[in-house]
PDB file of N, CA and C in Angstrom:
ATOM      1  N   UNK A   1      99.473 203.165 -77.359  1.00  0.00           N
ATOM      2  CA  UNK A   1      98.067 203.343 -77.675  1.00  0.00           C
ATOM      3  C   UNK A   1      97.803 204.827 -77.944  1.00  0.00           C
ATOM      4  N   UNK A   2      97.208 204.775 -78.857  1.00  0.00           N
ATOM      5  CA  UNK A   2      96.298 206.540 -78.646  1.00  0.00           C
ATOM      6  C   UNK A   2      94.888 206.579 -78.440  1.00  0.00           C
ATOM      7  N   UNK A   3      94.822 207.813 -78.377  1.00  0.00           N
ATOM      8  CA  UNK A   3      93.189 208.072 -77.734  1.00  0.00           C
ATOM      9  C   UNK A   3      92.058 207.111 -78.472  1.00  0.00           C
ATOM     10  N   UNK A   4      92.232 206.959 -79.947  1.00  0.00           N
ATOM     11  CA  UNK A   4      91.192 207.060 -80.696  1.00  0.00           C
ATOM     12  C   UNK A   4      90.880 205.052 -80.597  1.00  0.00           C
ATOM     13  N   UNK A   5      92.102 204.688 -80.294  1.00  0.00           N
ATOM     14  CA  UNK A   5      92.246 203.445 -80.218  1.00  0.00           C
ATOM     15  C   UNK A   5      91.423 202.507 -78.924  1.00  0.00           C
ATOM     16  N   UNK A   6      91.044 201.413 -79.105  1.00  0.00           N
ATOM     17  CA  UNK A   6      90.373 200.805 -78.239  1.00  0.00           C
ATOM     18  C   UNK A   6      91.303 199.532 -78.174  1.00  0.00           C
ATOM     19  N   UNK A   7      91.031 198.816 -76.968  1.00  0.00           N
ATOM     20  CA  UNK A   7      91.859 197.767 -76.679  1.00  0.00           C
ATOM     21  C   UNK A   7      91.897 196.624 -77.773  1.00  0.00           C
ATOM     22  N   UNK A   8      90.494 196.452 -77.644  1.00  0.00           N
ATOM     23  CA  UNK A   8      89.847 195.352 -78.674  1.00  0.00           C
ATOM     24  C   UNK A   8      90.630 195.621 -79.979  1.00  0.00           C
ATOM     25  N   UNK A   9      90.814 196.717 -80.778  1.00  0.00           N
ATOM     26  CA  UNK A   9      91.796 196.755 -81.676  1.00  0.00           C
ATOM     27  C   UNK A   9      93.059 196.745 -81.740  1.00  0.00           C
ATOM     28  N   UNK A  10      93.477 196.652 -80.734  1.00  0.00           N
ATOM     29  CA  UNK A  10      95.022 196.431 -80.482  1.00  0.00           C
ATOM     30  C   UNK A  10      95.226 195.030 -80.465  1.00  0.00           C
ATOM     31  N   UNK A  11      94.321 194.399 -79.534  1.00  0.00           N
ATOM     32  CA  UNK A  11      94.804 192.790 -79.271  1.00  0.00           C
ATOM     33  C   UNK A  11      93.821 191.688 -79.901  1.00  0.00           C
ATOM     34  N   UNK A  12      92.552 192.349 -80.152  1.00  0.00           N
ATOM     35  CA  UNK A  12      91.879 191.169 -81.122  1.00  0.00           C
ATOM     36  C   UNK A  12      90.479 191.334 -80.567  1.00  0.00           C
ATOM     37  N   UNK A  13      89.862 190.267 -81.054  1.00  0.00           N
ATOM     38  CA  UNK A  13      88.341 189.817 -80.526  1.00  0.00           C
ATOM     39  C   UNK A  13      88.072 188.899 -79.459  1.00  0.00           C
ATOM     40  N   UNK A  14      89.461 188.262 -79.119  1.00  0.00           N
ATOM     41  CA  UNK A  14      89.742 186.695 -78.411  1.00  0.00           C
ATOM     42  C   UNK A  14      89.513 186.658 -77.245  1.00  0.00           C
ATOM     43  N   UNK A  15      88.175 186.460 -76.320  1.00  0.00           N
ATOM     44  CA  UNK A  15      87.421 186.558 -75.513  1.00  0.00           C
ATOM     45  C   UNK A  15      88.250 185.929 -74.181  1.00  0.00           C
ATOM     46  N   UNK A  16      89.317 184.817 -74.478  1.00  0.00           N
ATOM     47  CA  UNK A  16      89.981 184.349 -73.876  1.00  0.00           C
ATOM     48  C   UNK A  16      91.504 185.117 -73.304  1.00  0.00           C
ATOM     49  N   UNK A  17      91.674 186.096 -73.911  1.00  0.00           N
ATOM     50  CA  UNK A  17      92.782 186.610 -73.828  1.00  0.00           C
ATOM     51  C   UNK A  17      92.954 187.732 -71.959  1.00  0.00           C
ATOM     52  N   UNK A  18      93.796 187.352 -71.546  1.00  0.00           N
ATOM     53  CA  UNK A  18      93.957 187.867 -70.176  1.00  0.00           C
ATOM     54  C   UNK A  18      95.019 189.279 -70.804  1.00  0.00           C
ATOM     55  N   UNK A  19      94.715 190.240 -70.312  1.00  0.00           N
ATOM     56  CA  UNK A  19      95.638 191.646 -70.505  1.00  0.00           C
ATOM     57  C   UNK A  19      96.019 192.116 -69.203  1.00  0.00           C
ATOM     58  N   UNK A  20      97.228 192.037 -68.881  1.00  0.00           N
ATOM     59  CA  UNK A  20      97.935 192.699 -67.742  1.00  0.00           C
ATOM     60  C   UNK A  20      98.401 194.418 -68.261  1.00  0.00           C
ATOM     61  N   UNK A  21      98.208 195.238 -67.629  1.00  0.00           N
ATOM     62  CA  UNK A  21      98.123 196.588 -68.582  1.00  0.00           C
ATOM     63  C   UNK A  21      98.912 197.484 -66.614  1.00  0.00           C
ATOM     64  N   UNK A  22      99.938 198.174 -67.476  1.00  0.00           N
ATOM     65  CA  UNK A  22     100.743 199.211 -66.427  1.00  0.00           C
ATOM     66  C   UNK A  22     100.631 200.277 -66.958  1.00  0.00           C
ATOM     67  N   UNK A  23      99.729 201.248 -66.847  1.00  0.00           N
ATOM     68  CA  UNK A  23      99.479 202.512 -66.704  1.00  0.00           C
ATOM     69  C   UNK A  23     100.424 203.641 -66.127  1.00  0.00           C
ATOM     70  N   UNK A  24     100.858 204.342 -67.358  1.00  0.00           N
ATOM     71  CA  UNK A  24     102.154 205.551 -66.866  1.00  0.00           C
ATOM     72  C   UNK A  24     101.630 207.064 -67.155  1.00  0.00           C
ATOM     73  N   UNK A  25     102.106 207.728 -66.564  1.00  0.00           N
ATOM     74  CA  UNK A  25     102.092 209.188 -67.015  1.00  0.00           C
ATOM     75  C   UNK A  25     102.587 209.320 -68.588  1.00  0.00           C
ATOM     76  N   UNK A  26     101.751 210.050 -69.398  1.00  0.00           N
ATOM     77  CA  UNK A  26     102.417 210.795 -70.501  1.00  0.00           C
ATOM     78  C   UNK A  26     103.932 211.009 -70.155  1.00  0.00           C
ATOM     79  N   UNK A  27     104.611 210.256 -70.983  1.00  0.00           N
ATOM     80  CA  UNK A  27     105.936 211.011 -71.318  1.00  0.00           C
ATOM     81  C   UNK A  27     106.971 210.444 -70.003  1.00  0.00           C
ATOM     82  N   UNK A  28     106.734 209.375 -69.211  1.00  0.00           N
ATOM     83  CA  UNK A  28     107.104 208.957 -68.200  1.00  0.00           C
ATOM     84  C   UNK A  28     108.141 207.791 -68.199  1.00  0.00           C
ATOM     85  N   UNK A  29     107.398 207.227 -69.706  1.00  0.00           N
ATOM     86  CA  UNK A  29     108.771 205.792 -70.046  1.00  0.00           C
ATOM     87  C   UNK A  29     108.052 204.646 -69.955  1.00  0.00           C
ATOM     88  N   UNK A  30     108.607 203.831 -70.572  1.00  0.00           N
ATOM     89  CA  UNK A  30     108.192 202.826 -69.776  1.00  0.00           C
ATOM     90  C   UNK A  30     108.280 202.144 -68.763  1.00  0.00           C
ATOM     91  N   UNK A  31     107.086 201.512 -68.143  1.00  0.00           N
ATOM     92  CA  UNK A  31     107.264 200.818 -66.402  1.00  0.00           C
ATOM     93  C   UNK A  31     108.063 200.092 -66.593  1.00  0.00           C
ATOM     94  N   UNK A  32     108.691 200.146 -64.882  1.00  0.00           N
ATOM     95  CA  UNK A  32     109.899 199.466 -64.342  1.00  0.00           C
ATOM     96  C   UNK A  32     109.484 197.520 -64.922  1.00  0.00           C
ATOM     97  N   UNK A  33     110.289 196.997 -65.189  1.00  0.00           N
ATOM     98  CA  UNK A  33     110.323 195.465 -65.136  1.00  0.00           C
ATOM     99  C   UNK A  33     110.242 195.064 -64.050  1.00  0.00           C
ATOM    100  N   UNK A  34     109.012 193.914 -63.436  1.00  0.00           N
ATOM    101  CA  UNK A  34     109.326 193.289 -62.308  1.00  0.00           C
ATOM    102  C   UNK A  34     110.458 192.012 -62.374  1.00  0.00           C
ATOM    103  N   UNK A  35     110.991 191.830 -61.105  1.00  0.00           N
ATOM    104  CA  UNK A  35     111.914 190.733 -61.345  1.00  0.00           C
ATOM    105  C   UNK A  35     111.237 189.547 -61.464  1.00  0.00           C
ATOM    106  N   UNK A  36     111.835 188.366 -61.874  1.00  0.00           N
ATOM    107  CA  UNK A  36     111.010 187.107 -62.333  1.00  0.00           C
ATOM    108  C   UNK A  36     110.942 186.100 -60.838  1.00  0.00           C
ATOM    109  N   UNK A  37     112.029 186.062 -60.021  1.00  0.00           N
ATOM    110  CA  UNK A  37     111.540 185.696 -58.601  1.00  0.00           C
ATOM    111  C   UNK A  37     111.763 186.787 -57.575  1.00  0.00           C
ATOM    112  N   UNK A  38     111.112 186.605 -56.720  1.00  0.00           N
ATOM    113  CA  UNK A  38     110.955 187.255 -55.608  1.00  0.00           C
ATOM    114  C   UNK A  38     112.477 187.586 -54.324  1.00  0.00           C
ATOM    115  N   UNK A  39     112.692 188.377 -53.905  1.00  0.00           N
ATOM    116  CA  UNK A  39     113.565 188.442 -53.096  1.00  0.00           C
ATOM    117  C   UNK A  39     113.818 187.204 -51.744  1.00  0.00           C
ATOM    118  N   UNK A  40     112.963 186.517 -51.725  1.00  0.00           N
ATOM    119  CA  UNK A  40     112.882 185.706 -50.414  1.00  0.00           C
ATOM    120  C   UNK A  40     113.416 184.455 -51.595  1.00  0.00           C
ATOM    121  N   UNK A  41     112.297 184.176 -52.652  1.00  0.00           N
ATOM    122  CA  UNK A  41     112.785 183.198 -53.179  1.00  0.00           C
ATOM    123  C   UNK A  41     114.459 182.947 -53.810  1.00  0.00           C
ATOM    124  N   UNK A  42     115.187 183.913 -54.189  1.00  0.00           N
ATOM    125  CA  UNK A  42     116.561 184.642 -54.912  1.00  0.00           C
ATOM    126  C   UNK A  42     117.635 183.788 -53.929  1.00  0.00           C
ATOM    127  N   UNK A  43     116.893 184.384 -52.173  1.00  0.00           N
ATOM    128  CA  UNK A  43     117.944 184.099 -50.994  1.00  0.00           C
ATOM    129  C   UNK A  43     117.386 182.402 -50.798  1.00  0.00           C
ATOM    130  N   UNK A  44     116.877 182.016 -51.081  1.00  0.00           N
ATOM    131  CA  UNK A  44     116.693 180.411 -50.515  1.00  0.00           C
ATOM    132  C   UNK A  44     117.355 180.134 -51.785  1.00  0.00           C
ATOM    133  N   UNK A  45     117.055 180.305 -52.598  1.00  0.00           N
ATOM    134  CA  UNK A  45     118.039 179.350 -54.313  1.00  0.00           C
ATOM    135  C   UNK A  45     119.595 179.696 -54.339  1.00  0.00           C
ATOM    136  N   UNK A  46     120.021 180.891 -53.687  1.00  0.00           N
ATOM    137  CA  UNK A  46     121.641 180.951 -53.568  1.00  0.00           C
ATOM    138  C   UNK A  46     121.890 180.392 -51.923  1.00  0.00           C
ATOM    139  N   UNK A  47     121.421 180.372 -50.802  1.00  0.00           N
ATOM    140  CA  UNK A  47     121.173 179.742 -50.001  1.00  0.00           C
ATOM    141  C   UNK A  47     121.706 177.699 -50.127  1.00  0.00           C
ATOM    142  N   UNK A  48     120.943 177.697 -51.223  1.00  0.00           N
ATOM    143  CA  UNK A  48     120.887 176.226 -51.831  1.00  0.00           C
ATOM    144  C   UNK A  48     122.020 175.440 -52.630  1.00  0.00           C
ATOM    145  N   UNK A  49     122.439 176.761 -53.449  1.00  0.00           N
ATOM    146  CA  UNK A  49     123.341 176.616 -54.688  1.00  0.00           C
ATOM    147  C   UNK A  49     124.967 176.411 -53.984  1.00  0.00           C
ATOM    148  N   UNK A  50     124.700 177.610 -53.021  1.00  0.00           N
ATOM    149  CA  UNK A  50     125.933 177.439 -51.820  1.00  0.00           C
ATOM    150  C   UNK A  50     126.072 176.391 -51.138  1.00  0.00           C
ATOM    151  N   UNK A  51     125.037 175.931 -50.502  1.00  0.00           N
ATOM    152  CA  UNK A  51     125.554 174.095 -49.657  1.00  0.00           C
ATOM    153  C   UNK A  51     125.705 173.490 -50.458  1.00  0.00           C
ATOM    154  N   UNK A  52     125.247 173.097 -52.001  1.00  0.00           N
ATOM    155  CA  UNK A  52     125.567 172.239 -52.923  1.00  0.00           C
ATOM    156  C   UNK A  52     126.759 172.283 -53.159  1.00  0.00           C
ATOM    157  N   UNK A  53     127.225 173.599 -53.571  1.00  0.00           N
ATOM    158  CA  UNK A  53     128.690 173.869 -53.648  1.00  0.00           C
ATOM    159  C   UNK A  53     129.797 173.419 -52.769  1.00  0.00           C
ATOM    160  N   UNK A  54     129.238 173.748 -51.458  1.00  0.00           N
ATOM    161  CA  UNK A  54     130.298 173.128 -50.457  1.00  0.00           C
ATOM    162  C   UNK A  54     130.343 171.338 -50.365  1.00  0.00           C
ATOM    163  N   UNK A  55     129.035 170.735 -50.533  1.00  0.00           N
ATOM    164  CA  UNK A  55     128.904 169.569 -50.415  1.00  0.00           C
ATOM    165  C   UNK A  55     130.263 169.156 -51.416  1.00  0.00           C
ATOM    166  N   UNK A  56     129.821 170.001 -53.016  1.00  0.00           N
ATOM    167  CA  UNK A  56     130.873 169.351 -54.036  1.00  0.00           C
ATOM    168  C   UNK A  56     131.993 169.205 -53.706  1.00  0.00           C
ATOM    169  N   UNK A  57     132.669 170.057 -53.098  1.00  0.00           N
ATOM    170  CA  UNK A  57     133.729 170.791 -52.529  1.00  0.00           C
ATOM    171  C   UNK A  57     134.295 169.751 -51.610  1.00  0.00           C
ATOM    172  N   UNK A  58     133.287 168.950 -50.884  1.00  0.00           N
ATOM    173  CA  UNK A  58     134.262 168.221 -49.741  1.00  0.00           C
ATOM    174  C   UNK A  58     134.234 166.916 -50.547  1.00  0.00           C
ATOM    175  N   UNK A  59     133.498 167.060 -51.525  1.00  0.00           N
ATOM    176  CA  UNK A  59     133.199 165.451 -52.309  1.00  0.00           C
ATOM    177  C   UNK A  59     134.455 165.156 -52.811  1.00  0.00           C
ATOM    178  N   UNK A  60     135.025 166.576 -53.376  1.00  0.00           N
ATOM    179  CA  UNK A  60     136.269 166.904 -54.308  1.00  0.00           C
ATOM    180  C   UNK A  60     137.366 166.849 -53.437  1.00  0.00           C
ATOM    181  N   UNK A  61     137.668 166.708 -52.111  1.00  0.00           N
ATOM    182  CA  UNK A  61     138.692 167.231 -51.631  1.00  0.00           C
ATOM    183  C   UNK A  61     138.853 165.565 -50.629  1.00  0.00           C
ATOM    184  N   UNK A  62     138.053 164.809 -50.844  1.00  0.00           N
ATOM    185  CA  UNK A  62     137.608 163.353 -49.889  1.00  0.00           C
ATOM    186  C   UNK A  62     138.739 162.751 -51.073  1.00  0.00           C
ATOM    187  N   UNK A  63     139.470 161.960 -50.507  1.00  0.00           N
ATOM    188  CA  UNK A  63     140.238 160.640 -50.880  1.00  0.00           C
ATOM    189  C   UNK A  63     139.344 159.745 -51.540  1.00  0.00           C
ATOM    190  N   UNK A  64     139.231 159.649 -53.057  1.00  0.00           N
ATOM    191  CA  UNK A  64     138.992 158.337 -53.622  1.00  0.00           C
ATOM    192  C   UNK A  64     139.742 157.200 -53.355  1.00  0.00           C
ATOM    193  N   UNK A  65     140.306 156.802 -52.856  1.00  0.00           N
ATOM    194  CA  UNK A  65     141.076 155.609 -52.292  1.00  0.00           C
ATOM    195  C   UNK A  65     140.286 154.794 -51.272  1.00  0.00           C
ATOM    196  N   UNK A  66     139.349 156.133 -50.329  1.00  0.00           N
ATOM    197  CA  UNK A  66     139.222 155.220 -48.837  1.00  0.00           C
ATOM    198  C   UNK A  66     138.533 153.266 -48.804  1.00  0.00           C
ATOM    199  N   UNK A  67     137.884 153.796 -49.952  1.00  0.00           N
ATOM    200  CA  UNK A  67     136.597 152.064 -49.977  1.00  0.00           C
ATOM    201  C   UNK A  67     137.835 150.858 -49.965  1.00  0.00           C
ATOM    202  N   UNK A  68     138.801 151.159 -50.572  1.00  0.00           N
ATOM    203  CA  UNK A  68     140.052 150.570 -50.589  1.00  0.00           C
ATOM    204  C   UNK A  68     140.552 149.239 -49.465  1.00  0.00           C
ATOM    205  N   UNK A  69     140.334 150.133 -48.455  1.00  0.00           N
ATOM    206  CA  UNK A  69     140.894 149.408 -47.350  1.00  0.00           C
ATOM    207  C   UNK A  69     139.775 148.866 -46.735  1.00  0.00           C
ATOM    208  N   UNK A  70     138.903 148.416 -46.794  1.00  0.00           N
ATOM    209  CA  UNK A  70     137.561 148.090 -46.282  1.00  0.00           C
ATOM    210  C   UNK A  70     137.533 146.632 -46.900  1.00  0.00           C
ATOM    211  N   UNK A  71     136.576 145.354 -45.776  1.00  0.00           N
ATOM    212  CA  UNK A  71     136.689 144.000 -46.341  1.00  0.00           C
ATOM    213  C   UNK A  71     135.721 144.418 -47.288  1.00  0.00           C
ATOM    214  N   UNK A  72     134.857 144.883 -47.887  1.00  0.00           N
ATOM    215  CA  UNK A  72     134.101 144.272 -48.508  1.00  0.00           C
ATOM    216  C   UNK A  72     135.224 144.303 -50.401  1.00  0.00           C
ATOM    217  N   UNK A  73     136.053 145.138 -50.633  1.00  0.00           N
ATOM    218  CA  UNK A  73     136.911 145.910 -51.536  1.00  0.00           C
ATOM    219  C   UNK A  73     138.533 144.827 -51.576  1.00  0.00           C
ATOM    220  N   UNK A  74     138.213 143.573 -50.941  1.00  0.00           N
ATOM    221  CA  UNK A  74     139.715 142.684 -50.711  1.00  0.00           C
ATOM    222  C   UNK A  74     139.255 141.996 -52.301  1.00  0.00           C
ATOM    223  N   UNK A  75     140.204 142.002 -53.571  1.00  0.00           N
ATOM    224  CA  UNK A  75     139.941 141.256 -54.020  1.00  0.00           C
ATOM    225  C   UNK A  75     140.242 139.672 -53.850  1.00  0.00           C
ATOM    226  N   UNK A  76     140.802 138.928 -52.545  1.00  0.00           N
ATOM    227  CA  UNK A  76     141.280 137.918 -52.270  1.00  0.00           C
ATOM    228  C   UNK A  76     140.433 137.171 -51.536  1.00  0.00           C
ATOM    229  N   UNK A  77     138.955 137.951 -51.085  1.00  0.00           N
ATOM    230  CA  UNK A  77     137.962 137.472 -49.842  1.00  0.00           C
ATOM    231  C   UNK A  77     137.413 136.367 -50.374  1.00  0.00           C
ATOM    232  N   UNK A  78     136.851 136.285 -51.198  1.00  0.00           N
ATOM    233  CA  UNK A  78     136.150 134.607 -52.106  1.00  0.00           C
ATOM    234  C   UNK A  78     137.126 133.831 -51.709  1.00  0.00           C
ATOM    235  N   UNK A  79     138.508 133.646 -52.328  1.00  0.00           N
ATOM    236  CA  UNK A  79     139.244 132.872 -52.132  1.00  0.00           C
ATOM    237  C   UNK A  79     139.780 132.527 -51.407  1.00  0.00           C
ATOM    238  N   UNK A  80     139.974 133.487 -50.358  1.00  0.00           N
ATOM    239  CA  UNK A  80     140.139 133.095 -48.738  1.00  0.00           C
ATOM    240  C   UNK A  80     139.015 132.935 -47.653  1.00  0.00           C
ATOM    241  N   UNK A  81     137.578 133.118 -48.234  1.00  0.00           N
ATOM    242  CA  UNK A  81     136.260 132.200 -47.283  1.00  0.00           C
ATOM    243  C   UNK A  81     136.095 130.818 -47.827  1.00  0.00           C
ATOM    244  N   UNK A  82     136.575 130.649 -49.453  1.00  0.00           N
ATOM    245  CA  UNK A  82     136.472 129.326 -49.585  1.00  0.00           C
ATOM    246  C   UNK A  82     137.871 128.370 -49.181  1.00  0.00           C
ATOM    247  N   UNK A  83     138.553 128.753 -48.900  1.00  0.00           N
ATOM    248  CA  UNK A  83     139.917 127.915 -48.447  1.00  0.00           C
ATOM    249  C   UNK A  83     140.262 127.925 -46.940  1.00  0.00           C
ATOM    250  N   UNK A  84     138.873 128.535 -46.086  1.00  0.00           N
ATOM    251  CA  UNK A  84     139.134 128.706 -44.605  1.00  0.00           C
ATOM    252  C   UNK A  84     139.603 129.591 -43.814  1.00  0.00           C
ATOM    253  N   UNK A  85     140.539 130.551 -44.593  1.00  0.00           N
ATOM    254  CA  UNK A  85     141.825 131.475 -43.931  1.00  0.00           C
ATOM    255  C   UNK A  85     140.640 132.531 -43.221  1.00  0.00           C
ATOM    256  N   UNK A  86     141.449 133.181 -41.904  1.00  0.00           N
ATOM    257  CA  UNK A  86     140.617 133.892 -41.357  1.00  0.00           C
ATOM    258  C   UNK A  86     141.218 135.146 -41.178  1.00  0.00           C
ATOM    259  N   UNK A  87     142.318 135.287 -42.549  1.00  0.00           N
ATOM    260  CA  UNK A  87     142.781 136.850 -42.254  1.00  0.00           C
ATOM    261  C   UNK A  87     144.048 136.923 -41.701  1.00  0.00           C
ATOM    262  N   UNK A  88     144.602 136.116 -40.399  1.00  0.00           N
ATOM    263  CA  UNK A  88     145.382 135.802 -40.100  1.00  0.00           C
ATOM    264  C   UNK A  88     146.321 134.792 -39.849  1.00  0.00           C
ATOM    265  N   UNK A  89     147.941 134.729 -40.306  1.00  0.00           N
ATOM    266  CA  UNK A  89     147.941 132.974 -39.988  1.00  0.00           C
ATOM    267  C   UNK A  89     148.971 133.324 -39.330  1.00  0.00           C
ATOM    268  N   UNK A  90     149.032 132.611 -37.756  1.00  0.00           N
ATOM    269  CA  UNK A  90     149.657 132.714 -36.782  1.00  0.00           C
ATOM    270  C   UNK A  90     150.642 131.394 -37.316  1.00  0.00           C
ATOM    271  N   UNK A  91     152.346 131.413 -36.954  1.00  0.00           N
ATOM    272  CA  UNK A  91     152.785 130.662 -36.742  1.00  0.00           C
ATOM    273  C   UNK A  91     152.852 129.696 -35.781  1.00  0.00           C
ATOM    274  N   UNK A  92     153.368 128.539 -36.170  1.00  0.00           N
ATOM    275  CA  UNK A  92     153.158 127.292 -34.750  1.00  0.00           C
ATOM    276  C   UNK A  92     154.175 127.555 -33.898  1.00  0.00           C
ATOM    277  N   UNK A  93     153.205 127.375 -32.964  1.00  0.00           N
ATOM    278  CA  UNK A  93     153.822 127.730 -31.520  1.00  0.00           C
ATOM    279  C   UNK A  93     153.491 129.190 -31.152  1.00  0.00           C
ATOM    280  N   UNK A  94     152.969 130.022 -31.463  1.00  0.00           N
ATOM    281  CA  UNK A  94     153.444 131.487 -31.331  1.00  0.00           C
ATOM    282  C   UNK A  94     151.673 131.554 -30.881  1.00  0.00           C
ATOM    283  N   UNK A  95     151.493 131.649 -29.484  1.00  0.00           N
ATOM    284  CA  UNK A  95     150.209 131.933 -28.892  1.00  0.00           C
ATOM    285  C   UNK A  95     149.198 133.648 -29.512  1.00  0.00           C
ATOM    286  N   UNK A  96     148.399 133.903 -29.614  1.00  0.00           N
ATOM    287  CA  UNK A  96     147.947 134.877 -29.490  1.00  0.00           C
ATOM    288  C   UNK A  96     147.625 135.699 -28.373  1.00  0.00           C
TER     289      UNK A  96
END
C-alpha cells in the first residue's frame, strides 16, 4: 500500500468483504506466517497417526491363518450336523 491509497481501492466496494490486515514497520518484511494448526492440535494428530500405526503394525504381524482352526471355519460342519457325527468317533469298545 502507499500513503495516497485507501483500502477501499485496493480491495473494492464489497461491503461484505472481511480484511485481516498485519501491520509492519517500514522496511521490516513481511509478517511471520501463522501455522495452520495449533501446537496442541499437531501433538494429538501425531499422537493419533502413531497408535494407528502401531494398531497396523500388529494387524500386519497377526497370523492370517488363525480363523482357520475355529468351528465356525470347518468346511465339513453342515455335513457332519446333518449325518449326526459329533466330532469324534470313538472305537467299539474303547470307553472314554
Amino acid at each position: 500500500f502507499s500513503r495516497d491509497q485507501t483500502v477501499g481501492d485496493r480491495l473494492g466496494k464489497n461491503e461484505k468483504t472481511k480484511v485481516v490486515a498485519k501491520l509492519q514497520k517500514p522496511g521490516a518484511g513481511p509478517p511471520a506466517r501463522e501455522p495452520v494448526v495449533s501446537e496442541d492440535e499437531r501433538k494429538a494428530m501425531m499422537a493419533h497417526y502413531f497408535k494407528r500405526q502401531e494398531d497396523l503394525k500388529q494387524l500386519a504381524d497377526a497370523d492370517d491363518d488363525e480363523y482357520l482352526h475355529s468351528q465356525w471355519a470347518n468346511p465339513k460342519a453342515l455335513k457332519n450336523s446333518l449325518q449326526g457325527f459329533s466330532g469324534s468317533i470313538a472305537a467299539p469298545g474303547v470307553r472314554r
